[in-house]
PDB file of C-alpha atoms in Angstrom:
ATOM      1  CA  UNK A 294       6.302  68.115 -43.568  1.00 48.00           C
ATOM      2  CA  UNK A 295       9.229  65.402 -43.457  1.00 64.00           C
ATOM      3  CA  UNK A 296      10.883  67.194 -45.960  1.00 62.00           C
ATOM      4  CA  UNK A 297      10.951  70.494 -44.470  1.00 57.00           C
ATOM      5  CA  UNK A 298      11.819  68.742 -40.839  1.00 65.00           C
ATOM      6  CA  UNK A 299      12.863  65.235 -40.881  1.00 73.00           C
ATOM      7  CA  UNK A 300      13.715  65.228 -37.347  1.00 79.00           C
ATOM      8  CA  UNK A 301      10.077  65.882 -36.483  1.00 79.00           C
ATOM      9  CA  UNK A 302       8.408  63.004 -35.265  1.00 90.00           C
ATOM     10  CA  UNK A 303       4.432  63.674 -35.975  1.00 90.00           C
ATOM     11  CA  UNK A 304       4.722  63.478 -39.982  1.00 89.00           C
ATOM     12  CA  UNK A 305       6.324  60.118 -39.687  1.00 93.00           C
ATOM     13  CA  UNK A 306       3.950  58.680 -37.397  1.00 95.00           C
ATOM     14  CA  UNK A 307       0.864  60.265 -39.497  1.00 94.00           C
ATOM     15  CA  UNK A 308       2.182  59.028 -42.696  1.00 94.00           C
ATOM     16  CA  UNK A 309       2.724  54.918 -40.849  1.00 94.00           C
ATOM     17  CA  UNK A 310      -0.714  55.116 -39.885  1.00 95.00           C
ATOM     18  CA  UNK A 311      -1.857  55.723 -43.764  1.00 95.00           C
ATOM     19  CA  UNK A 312       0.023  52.786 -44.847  1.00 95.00           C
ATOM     20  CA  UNK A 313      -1.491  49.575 -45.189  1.00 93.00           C
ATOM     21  CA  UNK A 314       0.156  46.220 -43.911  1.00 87.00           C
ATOM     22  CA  UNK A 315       3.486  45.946 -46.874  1.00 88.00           C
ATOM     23  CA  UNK A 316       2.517  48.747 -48.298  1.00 96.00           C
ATOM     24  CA  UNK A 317       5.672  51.017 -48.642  1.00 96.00           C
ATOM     25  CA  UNK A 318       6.052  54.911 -49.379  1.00 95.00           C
ATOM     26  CA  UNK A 319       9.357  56.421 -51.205  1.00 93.00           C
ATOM     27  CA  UNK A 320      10.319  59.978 -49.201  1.00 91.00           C
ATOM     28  CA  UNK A 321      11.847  62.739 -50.980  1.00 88.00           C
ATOM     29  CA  UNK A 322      15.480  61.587 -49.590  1.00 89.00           C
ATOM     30  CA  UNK A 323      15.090  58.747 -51.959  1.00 92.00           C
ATOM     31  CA  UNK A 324      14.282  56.523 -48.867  1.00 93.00           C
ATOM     32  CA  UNK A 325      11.310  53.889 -49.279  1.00 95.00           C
ATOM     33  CA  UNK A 326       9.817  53.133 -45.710  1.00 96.00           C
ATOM     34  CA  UNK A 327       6.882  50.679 -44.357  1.00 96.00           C
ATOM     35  CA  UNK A 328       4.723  52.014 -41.540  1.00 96.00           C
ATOM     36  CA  UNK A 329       7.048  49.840 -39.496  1.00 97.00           C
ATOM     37  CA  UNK A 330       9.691  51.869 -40.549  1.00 96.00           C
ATOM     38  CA  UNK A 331       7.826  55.123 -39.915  1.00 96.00           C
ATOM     39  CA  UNK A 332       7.089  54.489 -36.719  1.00 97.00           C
ATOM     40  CA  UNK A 333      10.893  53.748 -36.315  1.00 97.00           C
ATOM     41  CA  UNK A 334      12.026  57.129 -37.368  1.00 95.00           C
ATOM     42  CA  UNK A 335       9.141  59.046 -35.720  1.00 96.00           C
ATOM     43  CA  UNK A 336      10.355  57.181 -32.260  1.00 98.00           C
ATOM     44  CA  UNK A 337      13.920  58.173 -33.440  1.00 96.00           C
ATOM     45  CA  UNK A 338      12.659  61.959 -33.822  1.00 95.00           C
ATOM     46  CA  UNK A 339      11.091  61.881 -30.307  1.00 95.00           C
ATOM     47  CA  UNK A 340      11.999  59.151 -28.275  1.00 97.00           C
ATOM     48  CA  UNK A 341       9.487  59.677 -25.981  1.00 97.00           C
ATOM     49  CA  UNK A 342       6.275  59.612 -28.764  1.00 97.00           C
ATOM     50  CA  UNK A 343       4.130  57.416 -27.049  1.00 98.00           C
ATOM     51  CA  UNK A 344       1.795  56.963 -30.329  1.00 97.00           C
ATOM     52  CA  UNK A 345       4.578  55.308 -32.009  1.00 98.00           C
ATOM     53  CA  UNK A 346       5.362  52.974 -29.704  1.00 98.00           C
ATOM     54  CA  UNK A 347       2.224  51.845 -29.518  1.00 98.00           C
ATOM     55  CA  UNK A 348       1.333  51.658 -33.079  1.00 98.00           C
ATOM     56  CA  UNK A 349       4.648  49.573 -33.471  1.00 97.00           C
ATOM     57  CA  UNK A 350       3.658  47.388 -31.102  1.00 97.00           C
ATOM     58  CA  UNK A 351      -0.197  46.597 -32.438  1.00 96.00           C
ATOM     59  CA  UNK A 352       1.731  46.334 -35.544  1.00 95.00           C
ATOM     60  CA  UNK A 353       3.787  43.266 -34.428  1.00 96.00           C
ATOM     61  CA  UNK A 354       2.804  39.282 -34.290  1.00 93.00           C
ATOM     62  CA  UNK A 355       2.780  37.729 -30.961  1.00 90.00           C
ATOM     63  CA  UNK A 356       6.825  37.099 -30.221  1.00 92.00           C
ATOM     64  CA  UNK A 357       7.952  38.960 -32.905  1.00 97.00           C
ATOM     65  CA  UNK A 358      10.884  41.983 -31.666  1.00 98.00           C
ATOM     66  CA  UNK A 359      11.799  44.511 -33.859  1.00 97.00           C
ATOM     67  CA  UNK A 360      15.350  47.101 -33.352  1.00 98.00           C
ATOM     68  CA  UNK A 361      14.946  50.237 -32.875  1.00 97.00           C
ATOM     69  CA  UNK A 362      17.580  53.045 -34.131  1.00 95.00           C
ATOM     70  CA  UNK A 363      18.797  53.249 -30.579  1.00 96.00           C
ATOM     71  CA  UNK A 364      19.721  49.617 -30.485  1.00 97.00           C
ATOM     72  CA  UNK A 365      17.041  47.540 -28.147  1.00 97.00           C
ATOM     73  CA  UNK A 366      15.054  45.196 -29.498  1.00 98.00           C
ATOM     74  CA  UNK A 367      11.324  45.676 -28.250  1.00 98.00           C
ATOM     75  CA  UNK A 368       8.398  42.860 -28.388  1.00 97.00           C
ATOM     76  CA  UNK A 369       4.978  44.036 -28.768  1.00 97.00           C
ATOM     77  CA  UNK A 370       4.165  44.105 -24.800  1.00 96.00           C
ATOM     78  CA  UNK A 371       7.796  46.059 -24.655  1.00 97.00           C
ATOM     79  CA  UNK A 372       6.501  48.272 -27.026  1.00 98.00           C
ATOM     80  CA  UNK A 373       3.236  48.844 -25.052  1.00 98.00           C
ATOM     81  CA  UNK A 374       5.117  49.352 -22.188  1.00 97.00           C
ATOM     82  CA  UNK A 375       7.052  51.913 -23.391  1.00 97.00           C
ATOM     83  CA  UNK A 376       4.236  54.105 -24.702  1.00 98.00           C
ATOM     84  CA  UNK A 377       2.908  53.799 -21.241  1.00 98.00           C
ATOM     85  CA  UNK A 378       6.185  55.307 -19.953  1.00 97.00           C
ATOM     86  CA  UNK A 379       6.333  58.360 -22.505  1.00 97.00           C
ATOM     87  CA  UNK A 380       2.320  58.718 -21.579  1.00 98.00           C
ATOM     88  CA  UNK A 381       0.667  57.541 -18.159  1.00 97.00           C
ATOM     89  CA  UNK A 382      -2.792  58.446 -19.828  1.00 97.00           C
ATOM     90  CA  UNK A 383      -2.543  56.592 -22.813  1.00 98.00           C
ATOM     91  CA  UNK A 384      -5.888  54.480 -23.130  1.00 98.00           C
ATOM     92  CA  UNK A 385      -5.090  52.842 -26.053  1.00 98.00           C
ATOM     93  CA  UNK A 386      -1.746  51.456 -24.882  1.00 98.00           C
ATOM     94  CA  UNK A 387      -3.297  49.994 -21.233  1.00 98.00           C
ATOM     95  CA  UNK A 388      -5.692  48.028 -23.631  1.00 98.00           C
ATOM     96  CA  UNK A 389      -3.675  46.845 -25.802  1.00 98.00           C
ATOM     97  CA  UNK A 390      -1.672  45.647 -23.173  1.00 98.00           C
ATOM     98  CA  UNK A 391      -3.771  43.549 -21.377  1.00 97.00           C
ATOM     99  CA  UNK A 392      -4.857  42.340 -24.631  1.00 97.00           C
ATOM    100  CA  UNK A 393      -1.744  40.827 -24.905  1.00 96.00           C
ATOM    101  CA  UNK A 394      -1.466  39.978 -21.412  1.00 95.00           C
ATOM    102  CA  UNK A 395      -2.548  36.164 -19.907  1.00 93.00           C
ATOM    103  CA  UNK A 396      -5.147  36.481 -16.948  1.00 92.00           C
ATOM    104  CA  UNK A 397      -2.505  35.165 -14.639  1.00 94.00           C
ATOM    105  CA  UNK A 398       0.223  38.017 -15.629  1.00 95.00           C
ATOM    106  CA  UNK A 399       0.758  41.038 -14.068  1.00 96.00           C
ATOM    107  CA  UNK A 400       2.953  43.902 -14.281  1.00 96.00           C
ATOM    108  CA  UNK A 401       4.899  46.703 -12.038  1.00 96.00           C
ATOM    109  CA  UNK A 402       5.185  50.331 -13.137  1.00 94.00           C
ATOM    110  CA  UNK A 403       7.624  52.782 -11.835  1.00 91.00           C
ATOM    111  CA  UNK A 404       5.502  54.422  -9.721  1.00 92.00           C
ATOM    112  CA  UNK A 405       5.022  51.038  -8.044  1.00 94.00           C
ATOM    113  CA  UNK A 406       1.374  50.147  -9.698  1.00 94.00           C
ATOM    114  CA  UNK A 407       0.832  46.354 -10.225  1.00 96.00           C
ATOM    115  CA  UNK A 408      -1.410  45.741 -13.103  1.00 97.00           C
ATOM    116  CA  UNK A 409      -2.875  42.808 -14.497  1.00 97.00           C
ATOM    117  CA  UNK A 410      -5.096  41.942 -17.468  1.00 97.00           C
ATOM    118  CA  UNK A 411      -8.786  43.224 -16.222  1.00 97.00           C
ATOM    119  CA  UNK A 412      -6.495  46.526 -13.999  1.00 97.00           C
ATOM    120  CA  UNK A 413      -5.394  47.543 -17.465  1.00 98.00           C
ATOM    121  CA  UNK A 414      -8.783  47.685 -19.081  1.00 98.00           C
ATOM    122  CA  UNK A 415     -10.084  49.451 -15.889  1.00 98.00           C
ATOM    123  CA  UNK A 416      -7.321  51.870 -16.650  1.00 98.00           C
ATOM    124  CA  UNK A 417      -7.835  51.913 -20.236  1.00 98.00           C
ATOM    125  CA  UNK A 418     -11.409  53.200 -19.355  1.00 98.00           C
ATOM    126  CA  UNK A 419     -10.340  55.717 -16.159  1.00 98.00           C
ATOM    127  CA  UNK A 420      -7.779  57.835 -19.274  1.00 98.00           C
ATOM    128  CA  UNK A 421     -11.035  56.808 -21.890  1.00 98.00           C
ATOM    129  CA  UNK A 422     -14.242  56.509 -20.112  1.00 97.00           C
ATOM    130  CA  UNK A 423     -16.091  57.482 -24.083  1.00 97.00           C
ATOM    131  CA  UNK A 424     -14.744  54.656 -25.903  1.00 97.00           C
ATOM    132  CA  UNK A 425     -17.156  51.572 -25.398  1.00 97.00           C
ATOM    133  CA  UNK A 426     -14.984  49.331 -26.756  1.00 97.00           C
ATOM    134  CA  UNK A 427     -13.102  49.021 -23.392  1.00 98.00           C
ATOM    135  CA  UNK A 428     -15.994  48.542 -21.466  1.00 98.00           C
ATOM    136  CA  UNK A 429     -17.240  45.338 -23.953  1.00 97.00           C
ATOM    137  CA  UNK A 430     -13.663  44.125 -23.866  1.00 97.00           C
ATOM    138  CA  UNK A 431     -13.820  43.937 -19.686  1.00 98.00           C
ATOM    139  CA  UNK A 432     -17.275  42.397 -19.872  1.00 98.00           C
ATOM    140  CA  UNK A 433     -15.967  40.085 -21.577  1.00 97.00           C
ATOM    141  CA  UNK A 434     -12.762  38.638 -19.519  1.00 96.00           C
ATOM    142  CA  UNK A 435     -15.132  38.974 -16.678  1.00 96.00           C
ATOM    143  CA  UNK A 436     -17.483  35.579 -15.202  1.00 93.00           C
ATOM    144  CA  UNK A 437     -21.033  35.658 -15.627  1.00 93.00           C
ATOM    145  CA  UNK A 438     -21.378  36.943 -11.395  1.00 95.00           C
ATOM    146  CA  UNK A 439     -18.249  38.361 -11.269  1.00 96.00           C
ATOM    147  CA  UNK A 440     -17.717  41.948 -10.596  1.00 97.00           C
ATOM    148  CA  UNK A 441     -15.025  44.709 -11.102  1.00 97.00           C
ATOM    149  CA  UNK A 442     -14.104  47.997  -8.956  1.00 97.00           C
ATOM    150  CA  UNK A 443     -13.651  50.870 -12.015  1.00 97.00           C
ATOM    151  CA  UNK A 444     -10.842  53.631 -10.962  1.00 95.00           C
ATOM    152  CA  UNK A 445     -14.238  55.691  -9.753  1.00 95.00           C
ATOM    153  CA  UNK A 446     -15.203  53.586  -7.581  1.00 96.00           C
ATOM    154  CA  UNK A 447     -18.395  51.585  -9.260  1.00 96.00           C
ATOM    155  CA  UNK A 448     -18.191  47.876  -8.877  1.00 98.00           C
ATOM    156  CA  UNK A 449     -19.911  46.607 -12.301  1.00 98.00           C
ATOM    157  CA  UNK A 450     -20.616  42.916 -13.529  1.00 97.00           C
ATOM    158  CA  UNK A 451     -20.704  42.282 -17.286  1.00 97.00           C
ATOM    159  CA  UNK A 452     -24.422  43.249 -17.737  1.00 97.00           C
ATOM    160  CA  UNK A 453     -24.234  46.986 -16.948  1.00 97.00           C
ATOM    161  CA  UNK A 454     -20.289  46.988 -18.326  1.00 98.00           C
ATOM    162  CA  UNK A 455     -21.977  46.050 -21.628  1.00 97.00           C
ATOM    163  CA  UNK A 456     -25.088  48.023 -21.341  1.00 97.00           C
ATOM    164  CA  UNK A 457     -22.275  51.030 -20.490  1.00 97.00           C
ATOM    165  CA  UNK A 458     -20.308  50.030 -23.922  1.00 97.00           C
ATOM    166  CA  UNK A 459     -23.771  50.197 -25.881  1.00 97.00           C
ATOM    167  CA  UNK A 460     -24.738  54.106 -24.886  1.00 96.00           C
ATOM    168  CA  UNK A 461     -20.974  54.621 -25.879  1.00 95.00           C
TER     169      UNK A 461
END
């Protein structure tokens, strides 16, 4: 596909994500690219490919940046950030997020939305309410009494968060 449209964004991002860490693939233009690298070009194909971003990001150590072909140089939370931007109902980027987040930090969309660590796993699970991982995650960054207020309005302790994440 890259060779029939190598301003297409989807084959590069398919092909980083069947690349192991240092593992390299040589393209028909005689280019040899890590997924890194992939994900560079697919975000240079569509800047606003919200996958890519993302997979960049989970790709990079904590305080590590890397350039992108426009010219900014994006940390991992950057990264996240950004594939929040192209997508506001991208689970996977609202965990990984507040993964990376402190339980002190928060953050301010656009569209005026303050987040912190446990608000982004709530969100994470209001785009993804099937993927139990995001429930077991919460549980977990939550006290043994404390609760939390889920985007549909259930207020859950880590019990029934992690009962949730088991039928999941």
């Amino acid at each position: 596909a890259i060779r029939c449209d190598t301003n297409y964004a989807p084959p590069y991002y398919n092909l980083g994500g069947q690349l192991a860490r240092g593992e390299t693939v040589s393209l028909a233009d005689g280019r040899t690219l890590t997924s890194r690298q992939l994900y560079i070009e697919a975000i240079r194909c569509n800047p606003n490919y919200a996958r890519s971003y993302n997979s960049l990001g989970y790709e990079l150590t904590k305080g590590e940046k890397i350039a992108l072909a426009d010219g900014r140089s994006l940390c991992e939370r950057e990264l996240y950030i950004e594939a929040i931007r192209c997508d506001p109902s991208f689970a996977l980027a609202y965990y990984n997020l507040g993964v990376v987040f402190s339980k002190a930090e928060f953050i301010k969309f656009a569209d005026d939305r303050v987040l912190g660590r446990r608000q982004l796993f709530v969100e994470a699970i209001r785009c993804n309410p099937t993927y139990g991982f995001f429930y077991s995650t919460l549980a977990a960054d939550l006290g043994k009494k404390e609760k939390v207020l889920l985007a549909d309005g259930q207020s859950l302790g880590r019990d029934m968060l992690l009962s949730i994440a088991k039928t999941l």
